[in-house]
PDB file of C-alpha atoms in Angstrom:
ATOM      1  CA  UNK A   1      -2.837  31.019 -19.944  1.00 85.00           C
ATOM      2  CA  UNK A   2      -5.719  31.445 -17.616  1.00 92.00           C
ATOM      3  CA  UNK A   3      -3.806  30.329 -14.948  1.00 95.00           C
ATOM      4  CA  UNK A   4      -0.636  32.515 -15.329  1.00 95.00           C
ATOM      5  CA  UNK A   5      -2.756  35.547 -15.822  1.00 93.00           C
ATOM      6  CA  UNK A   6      -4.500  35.176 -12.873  1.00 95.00           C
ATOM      7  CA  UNK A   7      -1.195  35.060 -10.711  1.00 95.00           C
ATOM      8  CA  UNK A   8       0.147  37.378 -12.626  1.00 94.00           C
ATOM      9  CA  UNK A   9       3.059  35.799 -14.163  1.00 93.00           C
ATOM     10  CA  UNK A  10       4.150  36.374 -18.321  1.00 90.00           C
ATOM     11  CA  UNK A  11       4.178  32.800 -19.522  1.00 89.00           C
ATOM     12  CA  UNK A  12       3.754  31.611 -23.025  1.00 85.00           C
ATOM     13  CA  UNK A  13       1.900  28.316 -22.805  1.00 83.00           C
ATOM     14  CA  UNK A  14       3.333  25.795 -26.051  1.00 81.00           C
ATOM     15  CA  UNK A  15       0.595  23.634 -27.636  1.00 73.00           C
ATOM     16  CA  UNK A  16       2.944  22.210 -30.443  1.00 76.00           C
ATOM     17  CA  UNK A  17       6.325  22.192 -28.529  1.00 78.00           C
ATOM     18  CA  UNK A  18       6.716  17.926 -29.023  1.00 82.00           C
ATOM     19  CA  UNK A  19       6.283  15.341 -26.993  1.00 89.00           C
ATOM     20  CA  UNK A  20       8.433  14.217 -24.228  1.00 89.00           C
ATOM     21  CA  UNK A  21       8.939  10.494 -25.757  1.00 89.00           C
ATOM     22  CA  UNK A  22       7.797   8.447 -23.194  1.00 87.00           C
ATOM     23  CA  UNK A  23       4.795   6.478 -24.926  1.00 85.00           C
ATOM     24  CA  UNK A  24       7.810   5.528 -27.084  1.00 88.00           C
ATOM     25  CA  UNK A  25      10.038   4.614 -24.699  1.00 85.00           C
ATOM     26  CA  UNK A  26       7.577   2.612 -22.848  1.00 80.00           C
ATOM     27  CA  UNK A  27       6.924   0.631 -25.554  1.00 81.00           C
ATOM     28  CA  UNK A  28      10.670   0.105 -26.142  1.00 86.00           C
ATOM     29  CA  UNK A  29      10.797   2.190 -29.311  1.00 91.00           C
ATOM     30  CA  UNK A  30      14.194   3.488 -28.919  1.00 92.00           C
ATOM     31  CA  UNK A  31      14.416   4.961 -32.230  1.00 94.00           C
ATOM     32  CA  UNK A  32      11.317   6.626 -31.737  1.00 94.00           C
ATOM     33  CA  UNK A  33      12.082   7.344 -28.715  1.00 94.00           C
ATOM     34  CA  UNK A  34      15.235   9.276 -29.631  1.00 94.00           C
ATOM     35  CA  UNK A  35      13.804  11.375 -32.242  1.00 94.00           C
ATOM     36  CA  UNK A  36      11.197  12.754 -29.894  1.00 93.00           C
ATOM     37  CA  UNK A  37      13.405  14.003 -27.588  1.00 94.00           C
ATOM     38  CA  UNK A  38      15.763  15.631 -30.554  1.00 94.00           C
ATOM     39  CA  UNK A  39      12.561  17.284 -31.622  1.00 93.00           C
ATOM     40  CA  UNK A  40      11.643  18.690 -28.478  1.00 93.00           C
ATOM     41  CA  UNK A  41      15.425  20.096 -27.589  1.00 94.00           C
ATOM     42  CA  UNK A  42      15.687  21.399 -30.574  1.00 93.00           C
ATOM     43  CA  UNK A  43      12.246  23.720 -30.349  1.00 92.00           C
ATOM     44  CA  UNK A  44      13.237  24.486 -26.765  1.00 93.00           C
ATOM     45  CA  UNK A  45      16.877  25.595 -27.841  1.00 94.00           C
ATOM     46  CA  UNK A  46      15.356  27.830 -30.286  1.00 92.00           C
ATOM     47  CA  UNK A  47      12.714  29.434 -27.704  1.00 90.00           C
ATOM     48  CA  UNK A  48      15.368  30.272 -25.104  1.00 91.00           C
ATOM     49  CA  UNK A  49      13.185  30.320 -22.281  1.00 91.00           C
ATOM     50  CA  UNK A  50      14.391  31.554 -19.321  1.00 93.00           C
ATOM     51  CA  UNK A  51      12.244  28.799 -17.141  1.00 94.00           C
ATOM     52  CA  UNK A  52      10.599  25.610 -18.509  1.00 94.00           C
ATOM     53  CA  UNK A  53       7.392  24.411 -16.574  1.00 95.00           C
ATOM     54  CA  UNK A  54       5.504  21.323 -17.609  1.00 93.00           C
ATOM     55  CA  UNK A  55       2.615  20.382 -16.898  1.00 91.00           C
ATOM     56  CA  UNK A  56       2.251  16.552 -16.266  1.00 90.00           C
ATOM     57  CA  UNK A  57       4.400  14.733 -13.865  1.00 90.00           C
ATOM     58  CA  UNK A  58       5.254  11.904 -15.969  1.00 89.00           C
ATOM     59  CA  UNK A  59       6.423  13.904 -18.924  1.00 91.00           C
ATOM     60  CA  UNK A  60       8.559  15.852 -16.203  1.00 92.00           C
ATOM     61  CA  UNK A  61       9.719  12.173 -15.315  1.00 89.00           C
ATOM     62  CA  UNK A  62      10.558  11.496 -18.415  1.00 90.00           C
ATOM     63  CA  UNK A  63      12.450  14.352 -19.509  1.00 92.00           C
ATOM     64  CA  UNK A  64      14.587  14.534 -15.902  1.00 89.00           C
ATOM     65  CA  UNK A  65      15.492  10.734 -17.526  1.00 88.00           C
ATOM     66  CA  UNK A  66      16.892  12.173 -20.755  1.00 93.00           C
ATOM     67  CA  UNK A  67      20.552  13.054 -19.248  1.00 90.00           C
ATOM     68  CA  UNK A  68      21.151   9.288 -18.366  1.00 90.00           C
ATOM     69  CA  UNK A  69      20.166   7.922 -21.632  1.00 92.00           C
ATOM     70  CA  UNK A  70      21.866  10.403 -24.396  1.00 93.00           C
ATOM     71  CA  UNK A  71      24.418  12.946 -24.506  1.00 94.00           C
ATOM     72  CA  UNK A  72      23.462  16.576 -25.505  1.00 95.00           C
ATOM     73  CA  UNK A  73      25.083  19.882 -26.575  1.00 96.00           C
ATOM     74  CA  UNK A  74      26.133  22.523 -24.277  1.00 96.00           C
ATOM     75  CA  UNK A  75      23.454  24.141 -25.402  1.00 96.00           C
ATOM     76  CA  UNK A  76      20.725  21.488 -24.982  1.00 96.00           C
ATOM     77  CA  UNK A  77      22.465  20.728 -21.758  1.00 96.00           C
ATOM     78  CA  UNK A  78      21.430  24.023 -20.594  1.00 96.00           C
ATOM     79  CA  UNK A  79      18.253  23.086 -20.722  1.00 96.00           C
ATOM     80  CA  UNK A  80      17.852  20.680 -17.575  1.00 95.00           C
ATOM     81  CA  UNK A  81      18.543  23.295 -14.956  1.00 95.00           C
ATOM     82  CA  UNK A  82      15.894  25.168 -16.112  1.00 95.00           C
ATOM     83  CA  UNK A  83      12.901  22.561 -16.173  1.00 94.00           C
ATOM     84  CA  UNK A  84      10.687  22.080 -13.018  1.00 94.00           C
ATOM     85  CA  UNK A  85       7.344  21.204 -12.566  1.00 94.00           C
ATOM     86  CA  UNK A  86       4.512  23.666 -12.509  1.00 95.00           C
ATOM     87  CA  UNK A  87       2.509  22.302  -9.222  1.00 95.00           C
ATOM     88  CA  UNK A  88       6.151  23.333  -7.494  1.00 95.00           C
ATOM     89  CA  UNK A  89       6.342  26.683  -9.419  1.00 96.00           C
ATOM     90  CA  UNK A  90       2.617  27.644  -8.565  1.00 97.00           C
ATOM     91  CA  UNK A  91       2.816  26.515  -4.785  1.00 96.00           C
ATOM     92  CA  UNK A  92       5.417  28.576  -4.655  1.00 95.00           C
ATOM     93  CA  UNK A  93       4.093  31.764  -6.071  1.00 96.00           C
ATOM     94  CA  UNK A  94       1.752  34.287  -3.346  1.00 95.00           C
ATOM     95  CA  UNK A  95      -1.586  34.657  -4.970  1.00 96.00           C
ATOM     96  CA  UNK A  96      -5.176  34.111  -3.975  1.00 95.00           C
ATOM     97  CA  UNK A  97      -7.819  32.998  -6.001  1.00 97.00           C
ATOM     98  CA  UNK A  98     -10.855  34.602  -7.680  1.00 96.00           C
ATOM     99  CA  UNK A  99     -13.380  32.311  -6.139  1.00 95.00           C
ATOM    100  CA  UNK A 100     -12.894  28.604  -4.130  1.00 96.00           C
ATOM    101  CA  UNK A 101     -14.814  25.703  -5.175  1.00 97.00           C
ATOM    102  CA  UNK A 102     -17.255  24.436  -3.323  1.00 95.00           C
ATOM    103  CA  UNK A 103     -17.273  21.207  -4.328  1.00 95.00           C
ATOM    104  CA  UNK A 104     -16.098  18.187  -2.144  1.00 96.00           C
ATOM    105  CA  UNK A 105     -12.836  16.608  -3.690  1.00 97.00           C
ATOM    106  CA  UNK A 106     -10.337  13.329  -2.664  1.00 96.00           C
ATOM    107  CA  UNK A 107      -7.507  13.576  -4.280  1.00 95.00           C
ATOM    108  CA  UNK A 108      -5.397  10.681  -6.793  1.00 93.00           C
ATOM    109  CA  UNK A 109      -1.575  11.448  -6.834  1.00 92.00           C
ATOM    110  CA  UNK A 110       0.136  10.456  -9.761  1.00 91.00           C
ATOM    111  CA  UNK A 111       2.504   7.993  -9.262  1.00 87.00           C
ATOM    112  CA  UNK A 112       4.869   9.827 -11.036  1.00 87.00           C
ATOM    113  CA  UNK A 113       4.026  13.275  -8.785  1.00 89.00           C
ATOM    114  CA  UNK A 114       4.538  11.111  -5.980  1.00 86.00           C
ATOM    115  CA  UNK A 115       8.037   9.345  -6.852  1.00 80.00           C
ATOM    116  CA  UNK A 116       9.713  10.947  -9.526  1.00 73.00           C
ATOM    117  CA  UNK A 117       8.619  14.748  -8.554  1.00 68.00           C
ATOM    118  CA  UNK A 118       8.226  16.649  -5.586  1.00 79.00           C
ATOM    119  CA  UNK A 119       5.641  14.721  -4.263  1.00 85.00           C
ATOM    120  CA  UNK A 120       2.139  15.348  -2.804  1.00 89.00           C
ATOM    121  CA  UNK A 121       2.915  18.922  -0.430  1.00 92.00           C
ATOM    122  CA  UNK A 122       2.778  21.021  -3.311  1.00 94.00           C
ATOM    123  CA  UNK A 123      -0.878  19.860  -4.315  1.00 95.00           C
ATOM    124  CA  UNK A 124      -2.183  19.877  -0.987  1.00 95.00           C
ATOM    125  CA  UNK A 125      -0.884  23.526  -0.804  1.00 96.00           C
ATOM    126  CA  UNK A 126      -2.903  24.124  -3.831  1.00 97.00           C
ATOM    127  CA  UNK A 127      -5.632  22.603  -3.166  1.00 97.00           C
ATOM    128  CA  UNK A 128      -6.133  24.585   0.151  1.00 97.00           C
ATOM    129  CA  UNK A 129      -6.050  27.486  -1.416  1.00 97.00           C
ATOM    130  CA  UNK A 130      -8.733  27.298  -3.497  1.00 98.00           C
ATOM    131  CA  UNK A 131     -11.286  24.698  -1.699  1.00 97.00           C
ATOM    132  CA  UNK A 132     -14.004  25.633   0.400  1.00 96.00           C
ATOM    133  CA  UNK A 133     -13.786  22.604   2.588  1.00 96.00           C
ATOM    134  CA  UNK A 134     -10.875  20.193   3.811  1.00 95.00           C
ATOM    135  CA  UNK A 135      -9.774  17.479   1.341  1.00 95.00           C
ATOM    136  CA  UNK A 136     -11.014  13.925   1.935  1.00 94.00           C
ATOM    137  CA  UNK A 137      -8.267  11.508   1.877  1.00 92.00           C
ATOM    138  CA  UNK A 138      -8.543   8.213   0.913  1.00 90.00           C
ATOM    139  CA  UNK A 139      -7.450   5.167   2.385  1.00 78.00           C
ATOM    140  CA  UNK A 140      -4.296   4.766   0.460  1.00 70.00           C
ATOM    141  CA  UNK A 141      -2.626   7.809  -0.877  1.00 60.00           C
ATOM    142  CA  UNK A 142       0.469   5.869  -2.504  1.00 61.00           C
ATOM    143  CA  UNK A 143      -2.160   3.273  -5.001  1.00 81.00           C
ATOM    144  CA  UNK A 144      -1.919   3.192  -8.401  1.00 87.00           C
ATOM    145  CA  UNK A 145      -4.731   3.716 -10.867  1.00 80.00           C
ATOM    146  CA  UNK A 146      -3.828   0.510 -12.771  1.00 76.00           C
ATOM    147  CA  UNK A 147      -2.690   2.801 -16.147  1.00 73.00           C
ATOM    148  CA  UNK A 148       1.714   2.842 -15.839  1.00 70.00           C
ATOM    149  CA  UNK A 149       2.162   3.844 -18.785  1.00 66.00           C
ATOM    150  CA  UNK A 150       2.593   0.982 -20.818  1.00 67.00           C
ATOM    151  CA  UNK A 151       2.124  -1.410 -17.971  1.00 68.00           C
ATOM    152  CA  UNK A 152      -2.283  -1.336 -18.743  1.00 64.00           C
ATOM    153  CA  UNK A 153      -1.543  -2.544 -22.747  1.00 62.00           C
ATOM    154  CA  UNK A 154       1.257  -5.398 -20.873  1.00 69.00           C
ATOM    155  CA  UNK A 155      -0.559  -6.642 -18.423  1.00 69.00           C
ATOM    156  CA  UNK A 156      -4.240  -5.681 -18.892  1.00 76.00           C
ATOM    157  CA  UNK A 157      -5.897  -8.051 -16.198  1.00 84.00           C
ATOM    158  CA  UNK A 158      -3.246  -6.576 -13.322  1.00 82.00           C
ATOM    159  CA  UNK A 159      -3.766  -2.961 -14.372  1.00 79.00           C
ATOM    160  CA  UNK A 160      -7.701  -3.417 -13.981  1.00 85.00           C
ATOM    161  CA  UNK A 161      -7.120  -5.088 -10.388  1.00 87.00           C
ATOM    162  CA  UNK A 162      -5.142  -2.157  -9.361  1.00 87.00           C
ATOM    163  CA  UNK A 163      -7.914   0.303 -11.669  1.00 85.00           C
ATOM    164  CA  UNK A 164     -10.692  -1.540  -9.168  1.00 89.00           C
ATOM    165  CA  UNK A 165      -8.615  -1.598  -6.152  1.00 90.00           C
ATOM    166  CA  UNK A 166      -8.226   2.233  -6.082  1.00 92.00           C
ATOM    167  CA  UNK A 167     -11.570   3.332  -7.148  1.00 92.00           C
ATOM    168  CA  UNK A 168     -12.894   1.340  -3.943  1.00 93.00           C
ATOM    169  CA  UNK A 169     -10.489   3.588  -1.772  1.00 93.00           C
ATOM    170  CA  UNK A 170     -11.513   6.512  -3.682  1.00 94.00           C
ATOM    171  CA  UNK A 171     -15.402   6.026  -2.905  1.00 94.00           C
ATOM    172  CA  UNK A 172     -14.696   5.147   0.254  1.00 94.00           C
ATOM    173  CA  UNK A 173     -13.511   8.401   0.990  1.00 93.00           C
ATOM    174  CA  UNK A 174     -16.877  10.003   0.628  1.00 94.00           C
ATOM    175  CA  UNK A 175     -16.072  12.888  -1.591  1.00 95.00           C
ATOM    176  CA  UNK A 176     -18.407  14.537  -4.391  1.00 95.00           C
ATOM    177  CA  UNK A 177     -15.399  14.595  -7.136  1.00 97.00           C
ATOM    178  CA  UNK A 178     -11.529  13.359  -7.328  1.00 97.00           C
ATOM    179  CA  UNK A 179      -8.842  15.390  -8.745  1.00 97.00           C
ATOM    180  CA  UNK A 180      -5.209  14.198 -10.038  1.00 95.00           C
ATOM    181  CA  UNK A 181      -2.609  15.869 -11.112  1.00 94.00           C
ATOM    182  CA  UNK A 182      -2.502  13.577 -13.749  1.00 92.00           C
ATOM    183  CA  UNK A 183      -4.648  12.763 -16.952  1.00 91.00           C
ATOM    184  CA  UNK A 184      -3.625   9.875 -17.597  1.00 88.00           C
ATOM    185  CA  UNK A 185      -4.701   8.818 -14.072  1.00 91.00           C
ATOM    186  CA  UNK A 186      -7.614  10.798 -14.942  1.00 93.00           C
ATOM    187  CA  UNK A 187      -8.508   8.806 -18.213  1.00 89.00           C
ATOM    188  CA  UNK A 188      -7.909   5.478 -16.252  1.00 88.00           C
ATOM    189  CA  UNK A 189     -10.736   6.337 -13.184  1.00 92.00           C
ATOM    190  CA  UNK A 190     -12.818   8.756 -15.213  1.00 93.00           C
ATOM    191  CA  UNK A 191     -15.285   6.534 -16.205  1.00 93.00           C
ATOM    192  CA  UNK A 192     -15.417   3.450 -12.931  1.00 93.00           C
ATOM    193  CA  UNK A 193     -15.659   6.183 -11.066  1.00 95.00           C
ATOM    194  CA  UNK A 194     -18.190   7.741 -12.882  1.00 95.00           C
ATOM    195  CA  UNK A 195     -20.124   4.584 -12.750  1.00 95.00           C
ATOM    196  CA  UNK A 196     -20.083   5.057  -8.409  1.00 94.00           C
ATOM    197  CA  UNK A 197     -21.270   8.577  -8.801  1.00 94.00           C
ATOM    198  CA  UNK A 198     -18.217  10.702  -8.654  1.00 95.00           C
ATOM    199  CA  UNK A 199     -16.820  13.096 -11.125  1.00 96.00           C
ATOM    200  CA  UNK A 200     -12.948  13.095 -12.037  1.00 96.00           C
ATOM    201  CA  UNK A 201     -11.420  16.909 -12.404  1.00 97.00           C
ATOM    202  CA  UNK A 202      -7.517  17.560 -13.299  1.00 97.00           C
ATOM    203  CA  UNK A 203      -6.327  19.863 -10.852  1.00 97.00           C
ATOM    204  CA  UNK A 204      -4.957  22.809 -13.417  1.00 96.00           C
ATOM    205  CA  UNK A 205      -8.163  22.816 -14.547  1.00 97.00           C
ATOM    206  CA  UNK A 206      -9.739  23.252 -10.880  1.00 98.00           C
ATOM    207  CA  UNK A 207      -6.788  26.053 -10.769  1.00 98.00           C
ATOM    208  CA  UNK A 208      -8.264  27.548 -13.871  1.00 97.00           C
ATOM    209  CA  UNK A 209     -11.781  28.259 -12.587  1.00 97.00           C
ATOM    210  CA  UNK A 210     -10.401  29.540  -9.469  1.00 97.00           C
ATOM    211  CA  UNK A 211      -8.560  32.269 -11.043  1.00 97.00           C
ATOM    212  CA  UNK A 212     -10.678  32.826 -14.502  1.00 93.00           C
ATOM    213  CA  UNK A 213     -11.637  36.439 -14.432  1.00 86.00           C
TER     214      UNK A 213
END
């Protein structure tokens, strides 16, 4: 909510909406799988939103999905048009922040933000808006942290190659902190990287103390 008041937009932020049903479907729990998503539609039917924005990049990946696996009501049809991503929605908005962040940041894209979404533009816009200085890019902006969903509990010793791999490039890069869109990505580096002296932030939450009154 922090966020949305600060730019000014009426938004009603849903803790208990469901979840998007991708642990389940990574795991090949199709059942599962399926009653998540009828779960979710239904509470979203009900709310009639005029715009749904979510948050993480691989739920939004995962819900964009949905149409090729099931068939839906009209009404749940609906629906699609009307889900987008919030990094898009908030690049796209004209505000300026309450106060930039000094701090010193490289940034982790999601793979998810980077494939399956609109990419890494509407971060960097973001970003810019509310940094002091110029981001520090790392070596490889396209790496994986090693997590995939279901791919780290599959194949554990490949997922902490990739996990050490990208942590190199992210020290390399001679920030103070690294911010991802994702938390996921974020639970994956948090603590390597913390163990090389750098602090992991989420990026709404970098938004958040931009903008908090």
């Amino acid at each position: 909510q922090t966020i949305f008041k600060g730019i000014g937009v009426s938004a009603h932020v849903i803790a208990d909406a469901g979840c998007c049903g991708m642990p389940e479907l990574g795991l090949s729990d199709f059942a599962g799988h399926e009653q998540r998503v009828q779960a979710l539609l239904s509470t979203l039917v009900q709310l009639k939103p005029a715009q749904i924005l979510v948050a993480c990049p691989r739920c939004l990946t995962g819900i964009r999905y949905l149409q090729k696996l099931y068939s839906f009501t009209p009404e749940e049809t609906s629906l699609f048009p009307r889900i987008a991503g919030v990094f898009d929605f908030l690049a796209s908005q004209e505000w300026e922040p309450r106060r930039r962040i000094s701090r010193r940041f490289t940034v982790h894209d999601s793979c998810h933000q980077l494939r399956q979404a609109s990419g890494k533009a509407p971060l960097r816009s973001l970003l810019k808006r509310i940094l002091d200085h110029p981001i520090s890019e790392s070596e490889s902006e396209v790496s994986c942290c090693g997590f995939g969903g279901s791919f780290v509990f599959r194949h554990p010793q490949q997922a902490a190659q990739l996990r050490r791999q990208r942590v190199e490039q992210l020290v390399a890069a001679k920030a103070e902190a690294v911010v991802t869109d994702c938390p996921f990505c974020a639970e994956s580096l948090q603590i390597p990287l913390r163990r090389q002296g750098l602090s992991t932030a989420l990026l709404l939450d970098l938004l958040a103390e931009s903008l908090h009154p």
